[in-house]
Amino acid sequence: MEHNPYLPQLARIISIKEEVGGARPIKTFHLELLNGHRFDFRCGQCAMISVFGKGESMISISSSPLIKEYLQFSILKMGRVTTALHEMEEGSIVGLRGPYGNGFPLEEWKGKNLIFIGGGIGLAPIWSVLQTALRQRDDFGQLTLFYGARTSQDLVFKDELKKLKETIPVYLSIDVKEPGWNEYVGFVPQNVLDKKPSPEKAIAITCGPPIMIKFVIKGLQELGFQDDQIFTTVENKMKCGIGKCGRCNIGHHYVCKDGPVYSWARLKTLPQEY
Amino acid sequence: MEKVLKKSDLGQWVARLKDFDLYGPVRENNHWEFNQISQLANFPEDYTQVNVPLKKILLPNREVLFQFEDNRNGGPYLQEVLPEEREVVVFGVRPCDARGIVLLEKVFSSEIPDIYFERRRQQVYVVGLSCYPLPGENCFCLSLGGGPFSTKGMDILLTKMQSKYFVEVLTPKGEKLIKAAPEYFFNPTDKDQQERQQLERKARAMFTRQIEGVEKIWPVLSQMFESPLWREESYRCLKCGICTYLCPTCHCFDITDEISSTAPLQGKRVRVWDTCQFPDFTMHSSGHNPRPDKASRLRQRIMHKFLYFVETFGDIMCTGCGRCVSKCPVGIDIIDILNKVASHGA
Ligand SMILES: Cc1cc2nc3c(=O)[nH]c(=O)nc-3n(C[C@H](O)[C@H](O)[C@H](O)COP(=O)(O)OP(=O)(O)OC[C@H]3O[C@@H](n4cnc5c(N)ncnc54)[C@H](O)[C@@H]3O)c2cc1C
Ligand code: SF4
Ligand code: SF4
Ligand code: FES
């Protein structure tokens, strides 16, 4: 049969975890395809999740491709689809198509020190790379994580971060002071400048709000990072995921297939339309 | 293969095409549309150009992709809805609209093929009609590598002559249509050939609108992202989207769910035409909009057609049909804009 790129597969929600409550809630979902089908992907790729009757949303796969038991998505409640997802229960069925996008070039990073710099929900795509690097520890040099959010409540993967601290350096930050917080207070880019990671044999991977990314890149350049040592992801509105609906372009690039991962060396040559 | 068909025999030939659904230009109020027809005796003298281009048959403005419904044993059941199997012949397609299909194919048949478009494309037979006289006052296909007798995207091109149609049979699909009534088709005489060539020459001399130095456009455009031109040319835009909906090459779409019942859930996932001229086309749920103003949206329309598409597919995504110029309620004129762009490079 011909492949129909718009027809999702069915997937079951096998677990839901509330990461962040309040006004900007985030939940983490574990999904498995029905009928035991496999869903192969690369770190940094995304999938279109369908809630039938509501529509589709593009979401980064935050688990490592080395984990075959489930696919993980961490989702911020925004509009129609993501709200419906937040109302679903374990056992509910959703649609899934993909994977989409280019993913991170992990093969080219063998032997390098990886510096992860995330903000808010932007930790999701980073998490997939980080979990993969941790499972293939010998392939990479030092791993370091910078991660920040508005408040301590807004940090995702709180439990996992606690454990992670025992294995690699983790520098957390929140935007404003809170009682009981004894880590960095300030924006993520400042935290990076404060800790001064070395550009020596390093790759920096940064995902988060556009304004954070902008200043992280500036900071990294100050620290001596070259443009091809800096990687980021771009988020543009998407519908088809396959370069047909014409929605997500930056210049002649379609972010859904040519992105969402870009080295700064490449992204800076494209028009600023993201 | 070249043939001639007596004008009075057109209807006889079309009557033989019983196995096909037939479409042709039909007058609706003040304009022409491709509608289903049961016969075709002639192309009326006042037939110019259809309002909604041929793309509506290959990429309908609303198309069901699949249906979903809750079944008792847990969760939704999906039923793929593919285009019906029916062969369609469209008569009277102007060269600019036929070339539009060739450009749509580059998008929909490349990399990950769009099976909905592909099915329809395989089932559509294009019988073109050359342009003498020119159908519109804003025709400028000649500046873009097309022309009033261009055959790109067609299976057959008909040229209306004094008493006959000159018939250029261009593909096996075209041959199949001729074979339905071979007795009406004759080999052209030298005189027929001359008449056909003369009409083309006359048509090519009729263009009043053109772009000076089209080859300058894409190198210049790539330097014009920040140009004030986009604001100057777009300030009066109404964001109606007509320029893109009626364009034979514009193909942007939205995908949405339509539900007919909530419990049990029943509905359809559909795709509908969309346009880069609407502000929410690129607006994120957060309110952030990478293309927040009319200037950036006009720039996108021009850049997509004359720069990005050239970079990706080596072709301009405009066939010079003139619709976006003629139909824009506030007279935004792509030909003027392109001439201004080209003059930046002079
Ligand atoms: C490459 C990529 C990766 C992403 N990864 C994540 C992630 O890991 N976690 C997460 O919470 N969010 C992620 N997003 C953002 C997420 O796709 C949007 O928040 C979501 O689509 C909003 O949908 P909605 O129906 O709830 O909102 P509505 O406002 O109702 O949106 C309507 C429709 O517009 C489209 N849309 C609106 N905003 C966006 C947007 N920012 N990006 C893409 N499409 C949009 C979607 O098709 C959506 O269904 C990602 C976006 C992209 C492009
Ligand atoms: S851009 Fe305008 S002139 Fe060009 S094909 Fe589209 S509608 Fe016709
Ligand atoms: S047809 Fe004219 S007014 Fe309408 S969106 Fe296009 S340029 Fe703007
Ligand atoms: S999402 Fe349709 S082109 Fe990228």
Tab-separated table of N, CA, C and O in Angstrom, chain B residues 39-89:
chain	number	residue	atom	x	y	z
B	39	GLN	N	-21.442	18.258	-22.223
B	39	GLN	CA	-21.088	18.395	-23.636
B	39	GLN	C	-20.280	19.657	-23.838
B	39	GLN	O	-20.250	20.518	-22.964
B	40	LEU	N	-19.644	19.741	-24.991
B	40	LEU	CA	-18.839	20.926	-25.280
B	40	LEU	C	-18.876	21.133	-26.786
B	40	LEU	O	-18.197	20.430	-27.530
B	41	ALA	N	-19.695	22.085	-27.220
B	41	ALA	CA	-19.832	22.301	-28.662
B	41	ALA	C	-18.724	23.220	-29.168
B	41	ALA	O	-18.224	23.059	-30.274
B	42	ASN	N	-18.357	24.184	-28.329
B	42	ASN	CA	-17.307	25.130	-28.742
B	42	ASN	C	-16.790	25.868	-27.520
B	42	ASN	O	-17.329	25.719	-26.426
B	43	PHE	N	-15.726	26.625	-27.725
B	43	PHE	CA	-15.271	27.548	-26.682
B	43	PHE	C	-15.820	28.915	-27.046
B	43	PHE	O	-15.464	29.445	-28.095
B	44	PRO	N	-16.685	29.472	-26.193
B	44	PRO	CA	-17.320	30.745	-26.558
B	44	PRO	C	-16.282	31.822	-26.860
B	44	PRO	O	-15.193	31.823	-26.289
B	45	GLU	N	-16.656	32.738	-27.738
B	45	GLU	CA	-15.747	33.817	-28.145
B	45	GLU	C	-15.288	34.643	-26.936
B	45	GLU	O	-14.180	35.146	-26.907
B	46	ASP	N	-16.188	34.796	-25.950
B	46	ASP	CA	-15.833	35.667	-24.826
B	46	ASP	C	-15.190	34.902	-23.662
B	46	ASP	O	-15.016	35.452	-22.592
B	47	TYR	N	-14.837	33.632	-23.889
B	47	TYR	CA	-14.142	32.890	-22.821
B	47	TYR	C	-12.729	33.440	-22.669
B	47	TYR	O	-11.955	33.455	-23.625
B	48	THR	N	-12.416	33.874	-21.463
B	48	THR	CA	-11.078	34.417	-21.237
B	48	THR	C	-10.276	33.448	-20.372
B	48	THR	O	-9.494	32.640	-20.877
B	49	GLN	N	-10.537	33.480	-19.080
B	49	GLN	CA	-9.742	32.711	-18.130
B	49	GLN	C	-10.689	32.391	-16.977
B	49	GLN	O	-11.520	33.227	-16.619
B	50	VAL	N	-10.566	31.187	-16.408
B	50	VAL	CA	-11.428	30.883	-15.263
B	50	VAL	C	-10.946	31.681	-14.056
B	50	VAL	O	-9.779	32.051	-13.957
B	51	ASN	N	-11.869	31.889	-13.129
B	51	ASN	CA	-11.578	32.623	-11.912
B	51	ASN	C	-10.698	31.767	-10.992
B	51	ASN	O	-9.572	32.139	-10.662
B	52	VAL	N	-11.216	30.612	-10.575
B	52	VAL	CA	-10.447	29.708	-9.713
B	52	VAL	C	-9.662	28.765	-10.619
B	52	VAL	O	-10.248	28.073	-11.440
B	53	PRO	N	-8.361	28.745	-10.495
B	53	PRO	CA	-7.558	27.979	-11.453
B	53	PRO	C	-7.733	26.469	-11.321
B	53	PRO	O	-8.348	25.969	-10.382
B	54	LEU	N	-7.118	25.775	-12.259
B	54	LEU	CA	-7.191	24.318	-12.333
B	54	LEU	C	-6.758	23.624	-11.043
B	54	LEU	O	-7.166	22.499	-10.766
B	55	LYS	N	-5.951	24.292	-10.232
B	55	LYS	CA	-5.470	23.620	-9.019
B	55	LYS	C	-6.624	23.120	-8.163
B	55	LYS	O	-6.474	22.195	-7.385
B	56	LYS	N	-7.828	23.702	-8.330
B	56	LYS	CA	-8.938	23.287	-7.463
B	56	LYS	C	-9.318	21.819	-7.694
B	56	LYS	O	-9.925	21.197	-6.834
B	57	ILE	N	-8.963	21.297	-8.859
B	57	ILE	CA	-9.290	19.898	-9.135
B	57	ILE	C	-8.225	18.966	-8.553
B	57	ILE	O	-8.512	17.855	-8.138
B	58	LEU	N	-6.993	19.442	-8.487
B	58	LEU	CA	-5.902	18.613	-7.960
B	58	LEU	C	-5.722	18.782	-6.459
B	58	LEU	O	-5.260	17.880	-5.762
B	59	LEU	N	-6.051	19.949	-5.971
B	59	LEU	CA	-5.869	20.283	-4.565
B	59	LEU	C	-7.136	21.034	-4.150
B	59	LEU	O	-7.144	22.252	-4.083
B	60	PRO	N	-8.227	20.286	-3.903
B	60	PRO	CA	-9.509	20.947	-3.643
B	60	PRO	C	-9.420	21.857	-2.427
B	60	PRO	O	-8.612	21.606	-1.533
B	61	ASN	N	-10.256	22.886	-2.393
B	61	ASN	CA	-10.148	23.841	-1.282
B	61	ASN	C	-10.533	23.215	0.054
B	61	ASN	O	-10.176	23.707	1.109
B	62	ARG	N	-11.253	22.097	0.010
B	62	ARG	CA	-11.506	21.330	1.229
B	62	ARG	C	-11.417	19.860	0.853
B	62	ARG	O	-12.096	19.424	-0.062
B	63	GLU	N	-10.585	19.138	1.551
B	63	GLU	CA	-10.364	17.736	1.209
B	63	GLU	C	-10.305	16.900	2.482
B	63	GLU	O	-9.527	17.199	3.389
B	64	VAL	N	-11.134	15.872	2.546
B	64	VAL	CA	-11.116	14.989	3.718
B	64	VAL	C	-9.913	14.059	3.602
B	64	VAL	O	-9.710	13.416	2.572
B	65	LEU	N	-9.111	13.987	4.669
B	65	LEU	CA	-7.947	13.090	4.663
B	65	LEU	C	-8.310	11.736	5.264
B	65	LEU	O	-7.927	10.696	4.759
B	66	PHE	N	-9.015	11.770	6.381
B	66	PHE	CA	-9.515	10.520	6.971
B	66	PHE	C	-10.658	10.828	7.916
B	66	PHE	O	-10.899	11.992	8.265
B	67	GLN	N	-11.371	9.763	8.294
B	67	GLN	CA	-12.446	9.915	9.272
B	67	GLN	C	-12.009	9.236	10.547
B	67	GLN	O	-11.260	8.262	10.520
B	68	PHE	N	-12.499	9.741	11.666
B	68	PHE	CA	-12.214	9.066	12.935
B	68	PHE	C	-13.515	8.872	13.680
B	68	PHE	O	-14.468	9.628	13.500
B	69	GLU	N	-13.552	7.808	14.463
B	69	GLU	CA	-14.759	7.576	15.241
B	69	GLU	C	-14.425	6.662	16.400
B	69	GLU	O	-13.538	5.814	16.314
B	70	ASP	N	-15.089	6.870	17.516
B	70	ASP	CA	-14.887	6.005	18.683
B	70	ASP	C	-15.628	4.704	18.457
B	70	ASP	O	-16.790	4.705	18.104
B	71	ASN	N	-14.945	3.595	18.652
B	71	ASN	CA	-15.686	2.343	18.640
B	71	ASN	C	-15.680	1.779	20.050
B	71	ASN	O	-14.918	2.211	20.914
B	72	ARG	N	-16.561	0.833	20.305
B	72	ARG	CA	-16.776	0.363	21.677
B	72	ARG	C	-15.505	-0.194	22.339
B	72	ARG	O	-15.257	0.059	23.499
B	73	ASN	N	-14.724	-0.937	21.557
B	73	ASN	CA	-13.571	-1.564	22.187
B	73	ASN	C	-12.381	-0.619	22.307
B	73	ASN	O	-11.283	-0.879	21.837
B	74	GLY	N	-12.637	0.517	22.877
B	74	GLY	CA	-11.549	1.375	23.316
B	74	GLY	C	-10.930	2.204	22.229
B	74	GLY	O	-10.147	1.721	21.417
B	75	GLY	N	-11.248	3.463	22.203
B	75	GLY	CA	-10.475	4.386	21.398
B	75	GLY	C	-10.908	4.494	19.964
B	75	GLY	O	-11.752	3.764	19.489
B	76	PRO	N	-10.289	5.444	19.288
B	76	PRO	CA	-10.720	5.812	17.957
B	76	PRO	C	-10.353	4.790	16.903
B	76	PRO	O	-9.381	4.038	17.035
B	77	TYR	N	-11.171	4.774	15.883
B	77	TYR	CA	-10.927	3.958	14.710
B	77	TYR	C	-10.760	4.920	13.546
B	77	TYR	O	-11.534	5.868	13.412
B	78	LEU	N	-9.716	4.717	12.729
B	78	LEU	CA	-9.440	5.646	11.635
B	78	LEU	C	-9.754	5.007	10.292
B	78	LEU	O	-9.410	3.847	10.054
B	79	GLN	N	-10.400	5.765	9.447
B	79	GLN	CA	-10.698	5.283	8.090
B	79	GLN	C	-10.127	6.281	7.089
B	79	GLN	O	-10.598	7.418	6.989
B	80	GLU	N	-9.096	5.831	6.378
B	80	GLU	CA	-8.470	6.674	5.362
B	80	GLU	C	-9.488	6.997	4.264
B	80	GLU	O	-10.235	6.117	3.844
B	81	VAL	N	-9.531	8.254	3.813
B	81	VAL	CA	-10.428	8.618	2.703
B	81	VAL	C	-9.563	9.113	1.544
B	81	VAL	O	-9.031	10.212	1.590
B	82	LEU	N	-9.414	8.268	0.521
B	82	LEU	CA	-8.597	8.670	-0.624
B	82	LEU	C	-9.511	9.213	-1.722
B	82	LEU	O	-10.701	8.920	-1.738
B	83	PRO	N	-8.959	10.031	-2.630
B	83	PRO	CA	-9.793	10.585	-3.704
B	83	PRO	C	-10.492	9.468	-4.484
B	83	PRO	O	-9.925	8.392	-4.669
B	84	GLU	N	-11.720	9.735	-4.922
B	84	GLU	CA	-12.450	8.737	-5.701
B	84	GLU	C	-11.668	8.376	-6.950
B	84	GLU	O	-10.950	9.210	-7.495
B	85	GLU	N	-11.905	7.163	-7.402
B	85	GLU	CA	-11.285	6.793	-8.669
B	85	GLU	C	-12.183	7.248	-9.797
B	85	GLU	O	-13.269	6.721	-10.008
B	86	ARG	N	-11.768	8.282	-10.485
B	86	ARG	CA	-12.516	8.767	-11.639
B	86	ARG	C	-11.564	9.554	-12.508
B	86	ARG	O	-10.770	10.357	-12.032
B	87	GLU	N	-11.631	9.291	-13.796
B	87	GLU	CA	-10.752	10.023	-14.695
B	87	GLU	C	-11.471	11.280	-15.154
B	87	GLU	O	-12.656	11.251	-15.479
B	88	VAL	N	-10.737	12.372	-15.136
B	88	VAL	CA	-11.328	13.677	-15.396
B	88	VAL	C	-10.606	14.328	-16.570
B	88	VAL	O	-9.373	14.355	-16.592
B	89	VAL	N	-11.371	14.825	-17.547
B	89	VAL	CA	-10.763	15.622	-18.609
B	89	VAL	C	-11.193	17.065	-18.413
B	89	VAL	O	-12.379	17.341	-18.271
